[in-house]
Tab-separated table of C-alpha atoms in Angstrom:
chain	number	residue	atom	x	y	z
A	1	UNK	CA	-17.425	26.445	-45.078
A	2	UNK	CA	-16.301	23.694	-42.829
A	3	UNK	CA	-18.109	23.410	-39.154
A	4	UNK	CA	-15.292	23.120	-36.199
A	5	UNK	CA	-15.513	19.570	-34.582
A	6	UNK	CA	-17.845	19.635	-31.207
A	7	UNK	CA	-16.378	20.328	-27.834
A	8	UNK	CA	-15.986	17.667	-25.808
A	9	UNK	CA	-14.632	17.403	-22.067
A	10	UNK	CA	-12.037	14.637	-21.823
A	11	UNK	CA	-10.643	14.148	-18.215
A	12	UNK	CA	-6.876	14.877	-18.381
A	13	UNK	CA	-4.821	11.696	-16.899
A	14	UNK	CA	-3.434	12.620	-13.621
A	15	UNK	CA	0.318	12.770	-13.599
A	16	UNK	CA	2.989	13.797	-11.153
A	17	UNK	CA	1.872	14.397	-7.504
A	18	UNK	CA	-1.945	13.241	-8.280
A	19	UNK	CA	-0.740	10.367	-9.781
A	20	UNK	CA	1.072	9.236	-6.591
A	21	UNK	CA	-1.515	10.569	-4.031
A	22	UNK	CA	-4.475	8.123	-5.769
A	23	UNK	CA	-2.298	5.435	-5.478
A	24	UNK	CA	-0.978	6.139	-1.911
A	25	UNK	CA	-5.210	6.646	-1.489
A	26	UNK	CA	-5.615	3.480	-2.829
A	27	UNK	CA	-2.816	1.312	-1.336
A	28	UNK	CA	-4.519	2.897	2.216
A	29	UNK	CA	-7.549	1.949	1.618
A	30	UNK	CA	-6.534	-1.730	0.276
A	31	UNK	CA	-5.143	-2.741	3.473
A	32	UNK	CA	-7.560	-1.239	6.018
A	33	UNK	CA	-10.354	-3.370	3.674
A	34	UNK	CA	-8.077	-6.565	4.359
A	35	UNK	CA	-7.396	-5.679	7.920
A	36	UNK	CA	-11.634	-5.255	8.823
A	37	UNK	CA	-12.216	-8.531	6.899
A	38	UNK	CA	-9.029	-10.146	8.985
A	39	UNK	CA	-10.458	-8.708	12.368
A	40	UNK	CA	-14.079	-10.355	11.635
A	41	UNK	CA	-12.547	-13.533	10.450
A	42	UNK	CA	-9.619	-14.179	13.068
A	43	UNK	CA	-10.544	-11.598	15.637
A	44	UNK	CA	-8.536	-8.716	16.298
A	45	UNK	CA	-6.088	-10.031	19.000
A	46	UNK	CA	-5.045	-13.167	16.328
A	47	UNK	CA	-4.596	-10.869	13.387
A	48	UNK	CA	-0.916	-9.355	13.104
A	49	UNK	CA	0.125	-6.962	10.867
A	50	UNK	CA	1.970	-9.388	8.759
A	51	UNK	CA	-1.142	-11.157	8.130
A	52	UNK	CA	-2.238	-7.889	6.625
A	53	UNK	CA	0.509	-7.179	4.718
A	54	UNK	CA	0.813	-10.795	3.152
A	55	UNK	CA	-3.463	-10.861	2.206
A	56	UNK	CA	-3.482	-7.215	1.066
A	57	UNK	CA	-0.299	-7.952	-1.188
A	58	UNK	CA	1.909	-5.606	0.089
A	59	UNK	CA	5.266	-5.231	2.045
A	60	UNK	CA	4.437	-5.139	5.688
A	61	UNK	CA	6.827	-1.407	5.514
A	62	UNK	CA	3.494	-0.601	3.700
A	63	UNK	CA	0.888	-1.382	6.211
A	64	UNK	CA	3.189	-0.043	8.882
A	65	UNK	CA	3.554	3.257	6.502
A	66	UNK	CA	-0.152	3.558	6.416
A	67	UNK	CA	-1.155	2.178	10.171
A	68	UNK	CA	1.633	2.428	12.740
A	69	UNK	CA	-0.278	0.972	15.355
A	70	UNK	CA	-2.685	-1.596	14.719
A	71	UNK	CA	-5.610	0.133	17.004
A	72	UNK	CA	-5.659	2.383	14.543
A	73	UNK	CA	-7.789	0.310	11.866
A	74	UNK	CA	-10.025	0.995	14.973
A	75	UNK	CA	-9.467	4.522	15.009
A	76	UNK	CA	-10.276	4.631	11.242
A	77	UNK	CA	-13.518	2.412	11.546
A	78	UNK	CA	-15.174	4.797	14.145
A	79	UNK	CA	-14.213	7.700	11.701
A	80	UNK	CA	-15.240	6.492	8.600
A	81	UNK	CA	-18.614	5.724	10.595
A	82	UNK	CA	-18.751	9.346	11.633
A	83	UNK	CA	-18.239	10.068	8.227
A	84	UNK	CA	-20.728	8.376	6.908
A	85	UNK	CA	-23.587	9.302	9.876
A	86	UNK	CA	-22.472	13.074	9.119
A	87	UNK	CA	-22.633	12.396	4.936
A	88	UNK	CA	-26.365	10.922	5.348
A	89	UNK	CA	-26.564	14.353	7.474
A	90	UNK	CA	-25.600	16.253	4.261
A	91	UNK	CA	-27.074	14.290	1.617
A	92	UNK	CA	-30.932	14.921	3.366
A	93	UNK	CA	-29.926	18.405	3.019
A	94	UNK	CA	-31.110	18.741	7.054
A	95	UNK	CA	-28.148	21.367	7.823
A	96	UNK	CA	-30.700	23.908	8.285
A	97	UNK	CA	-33.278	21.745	10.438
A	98	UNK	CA	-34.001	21.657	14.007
A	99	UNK	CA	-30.727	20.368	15.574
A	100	UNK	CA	-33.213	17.349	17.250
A	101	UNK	CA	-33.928	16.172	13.397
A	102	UNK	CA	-29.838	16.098	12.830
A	103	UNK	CA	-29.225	14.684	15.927
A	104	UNK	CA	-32.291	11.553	14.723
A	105	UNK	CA	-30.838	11.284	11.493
A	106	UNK	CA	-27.311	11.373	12.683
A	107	UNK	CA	-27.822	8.116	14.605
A	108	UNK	CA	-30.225	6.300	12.595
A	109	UNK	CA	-27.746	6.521	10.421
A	110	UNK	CA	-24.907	4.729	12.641
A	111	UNK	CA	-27.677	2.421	13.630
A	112	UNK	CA	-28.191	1.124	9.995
A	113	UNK	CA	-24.709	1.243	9.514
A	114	UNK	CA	-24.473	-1.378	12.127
A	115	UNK	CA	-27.203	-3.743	11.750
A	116	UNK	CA	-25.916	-3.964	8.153
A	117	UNK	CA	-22.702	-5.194	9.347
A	118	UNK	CA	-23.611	-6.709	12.264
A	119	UNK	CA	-20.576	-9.633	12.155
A	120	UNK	CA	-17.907	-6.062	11.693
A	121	UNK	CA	-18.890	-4.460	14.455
A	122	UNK	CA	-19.541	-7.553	16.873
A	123	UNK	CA	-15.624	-8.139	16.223
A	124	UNK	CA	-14.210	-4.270	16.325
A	125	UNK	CA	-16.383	-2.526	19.247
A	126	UNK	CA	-15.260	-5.853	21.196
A	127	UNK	CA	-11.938	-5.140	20.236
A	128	UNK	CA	-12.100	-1.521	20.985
A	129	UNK	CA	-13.714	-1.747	24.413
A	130	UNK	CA	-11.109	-4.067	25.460
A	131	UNK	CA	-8.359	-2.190	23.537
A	132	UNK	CA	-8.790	1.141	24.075
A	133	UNK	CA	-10.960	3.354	26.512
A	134	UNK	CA	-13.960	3.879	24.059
A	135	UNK	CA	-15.880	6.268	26.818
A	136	UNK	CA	-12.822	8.117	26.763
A	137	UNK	CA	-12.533	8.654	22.998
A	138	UNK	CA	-13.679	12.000	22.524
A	139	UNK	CA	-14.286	12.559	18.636
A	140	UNK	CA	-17.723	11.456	18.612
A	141	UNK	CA	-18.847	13.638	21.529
A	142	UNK	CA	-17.026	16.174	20.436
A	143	UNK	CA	-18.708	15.724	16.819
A	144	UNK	CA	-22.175	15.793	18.710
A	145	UNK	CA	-21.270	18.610	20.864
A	146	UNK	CA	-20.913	20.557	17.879
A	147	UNK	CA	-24.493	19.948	16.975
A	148	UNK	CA	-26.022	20.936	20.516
A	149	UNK	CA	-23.638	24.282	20.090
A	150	UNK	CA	-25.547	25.191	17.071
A	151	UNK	CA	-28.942	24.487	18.414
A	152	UNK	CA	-27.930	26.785	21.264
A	153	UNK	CA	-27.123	29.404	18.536
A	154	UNK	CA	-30.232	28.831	17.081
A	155	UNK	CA	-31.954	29.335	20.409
A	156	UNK	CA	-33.283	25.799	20.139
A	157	UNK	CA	-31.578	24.381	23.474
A	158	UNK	CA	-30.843	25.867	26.823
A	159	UNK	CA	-27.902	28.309	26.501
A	160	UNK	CA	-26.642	27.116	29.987
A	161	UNK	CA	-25.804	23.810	29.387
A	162	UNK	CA	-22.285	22.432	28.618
A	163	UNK	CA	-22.631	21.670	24.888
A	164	UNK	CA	-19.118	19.511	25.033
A	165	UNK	CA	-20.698	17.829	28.101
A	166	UNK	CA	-24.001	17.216	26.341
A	167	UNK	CA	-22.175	15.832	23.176
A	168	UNK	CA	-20.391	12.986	25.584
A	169	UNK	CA	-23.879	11.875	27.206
A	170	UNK	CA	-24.840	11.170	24.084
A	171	UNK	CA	-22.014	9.103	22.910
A	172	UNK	CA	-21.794	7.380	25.918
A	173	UNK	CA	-25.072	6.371	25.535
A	174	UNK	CA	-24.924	5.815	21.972
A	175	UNK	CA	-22.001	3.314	23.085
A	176	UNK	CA	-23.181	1.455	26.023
A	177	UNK	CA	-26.164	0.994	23.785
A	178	UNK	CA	-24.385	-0.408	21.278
A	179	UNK	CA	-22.107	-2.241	23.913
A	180	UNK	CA	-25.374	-4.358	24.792
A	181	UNK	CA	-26.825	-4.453	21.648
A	182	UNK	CA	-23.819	-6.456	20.201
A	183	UNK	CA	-23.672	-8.610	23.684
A	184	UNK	CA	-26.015	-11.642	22.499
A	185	UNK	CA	-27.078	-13.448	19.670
A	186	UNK	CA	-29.273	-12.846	17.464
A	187	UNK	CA	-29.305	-9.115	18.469
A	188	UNK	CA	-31.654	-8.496	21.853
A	189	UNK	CA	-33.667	-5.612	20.419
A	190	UNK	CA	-33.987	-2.690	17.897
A	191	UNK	CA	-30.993	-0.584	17.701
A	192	UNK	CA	-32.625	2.434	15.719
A	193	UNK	CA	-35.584	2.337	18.348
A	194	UNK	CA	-33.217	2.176	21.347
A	195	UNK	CA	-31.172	4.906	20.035
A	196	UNK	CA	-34.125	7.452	19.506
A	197	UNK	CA	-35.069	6.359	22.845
A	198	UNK	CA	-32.173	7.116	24.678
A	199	UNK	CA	-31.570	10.433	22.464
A	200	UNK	CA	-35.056	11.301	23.587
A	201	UNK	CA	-34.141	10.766	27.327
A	202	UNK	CA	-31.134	12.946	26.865
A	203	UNK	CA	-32.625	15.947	25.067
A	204	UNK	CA	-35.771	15.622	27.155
A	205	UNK	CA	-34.763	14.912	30.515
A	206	UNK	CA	-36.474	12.735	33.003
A	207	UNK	CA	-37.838	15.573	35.646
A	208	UNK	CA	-41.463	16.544	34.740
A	209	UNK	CA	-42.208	19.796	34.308
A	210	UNK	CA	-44.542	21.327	36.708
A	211	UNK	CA	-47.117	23.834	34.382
A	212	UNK	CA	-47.898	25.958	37.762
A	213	UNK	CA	-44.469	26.071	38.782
């Protein structure tokens, strides 16, 4: 009697389409690396998009193909931030805490994300404050909004408020905080602690509350 070989899972190769959309993934991702490393090195306003084509390797078509503009590398940093903030979110399994514990988490984890690469942001939030209107950039508020909305579901904040409204305070102030935080060197104070701090301020208010009243 002979025994049948074990099963074993072997990854088939990707062809065709997913052949072409990993490389197109990775071509993407090749020159917004060079780009970032470009903007910290040269600053953004002396880095053209030739000099990203010729460092990443590729024909400057490419870059253009990938990033028709080049704010968008800014565009892209702030997202794959979000991204990240929303992924640390996810991976402490907190989906199902109070919305104040996502909302801590949330931005501790931008915070860490930028003291680690202090040098990267110090060159692209310059860049973006005097490139684009970064108060006016409404993904991250709208992102935080969307947290306040389900607390309000949850009963756990005031169904009055504006949600969409609540979700721009804080990036504002996540941003101005930021903003100064990146002004002088070495760093002025404790991100993390001055981001709880002004998330505690926003969710808390300022007014006292009057027991008897």
């Amino acid at each position: 009697m002979t025994s049948s070989a074990p099963h074993s899972e072997v990854s088939e190769p990707l062809t065709g389409p997913d052949r072409r959309a990993l490389r197109r993934k990775e071509r993407r991702d090749r020159v917004y690396a060079v780009a970032i490393e470009l903007f910290v090195e040269r600053g953004y306003d002396h880095t053209t998009m030739d000099d990203i084509a010729e460092r990443a390797q590729v024909a400057r078509a490419t870059v253009f193909n990938h990033f028709e503009r080049k704010m968008m590398f800014l565009d892209e940093w702030t997202a794959r931030r979000r991204e990240r903030a929303m992924g640390a979110v996810e991976a402490d399994q907190l989906e199902d805490h109070h919305v104040s514990e996502i909302l801590t988490r949330y931005l501790r984890e931008l915070a860490h994300l930028n003291i680690i690469g202090r040098s990267e942001t110090v060159g692209l939030m310059s860049a973006s404050v005097q490139s684009t209107n970064v108060l006016g950039n409404l993904a991250l508020g709208k992102q935080l909004g969307g947290f306040i909305r389900k607390g309000q579901c949850r009963g756990e904040f005031r169904p009055d408020i504006d949600a969409d409204q609540g979700g721009q305070l804080l990036a504002a102030g996540y941003l101005i905080t930021l903003t100064s935080w990146i002004s002088t060197e070495p760093e002025p104070f404790d991100l993390d602690r001055e981001l709880l701090k002004m998330l505690d301020v926003v969710l808390r208010g300022m007014v006292v509350t009057d027991p008897a009243g």
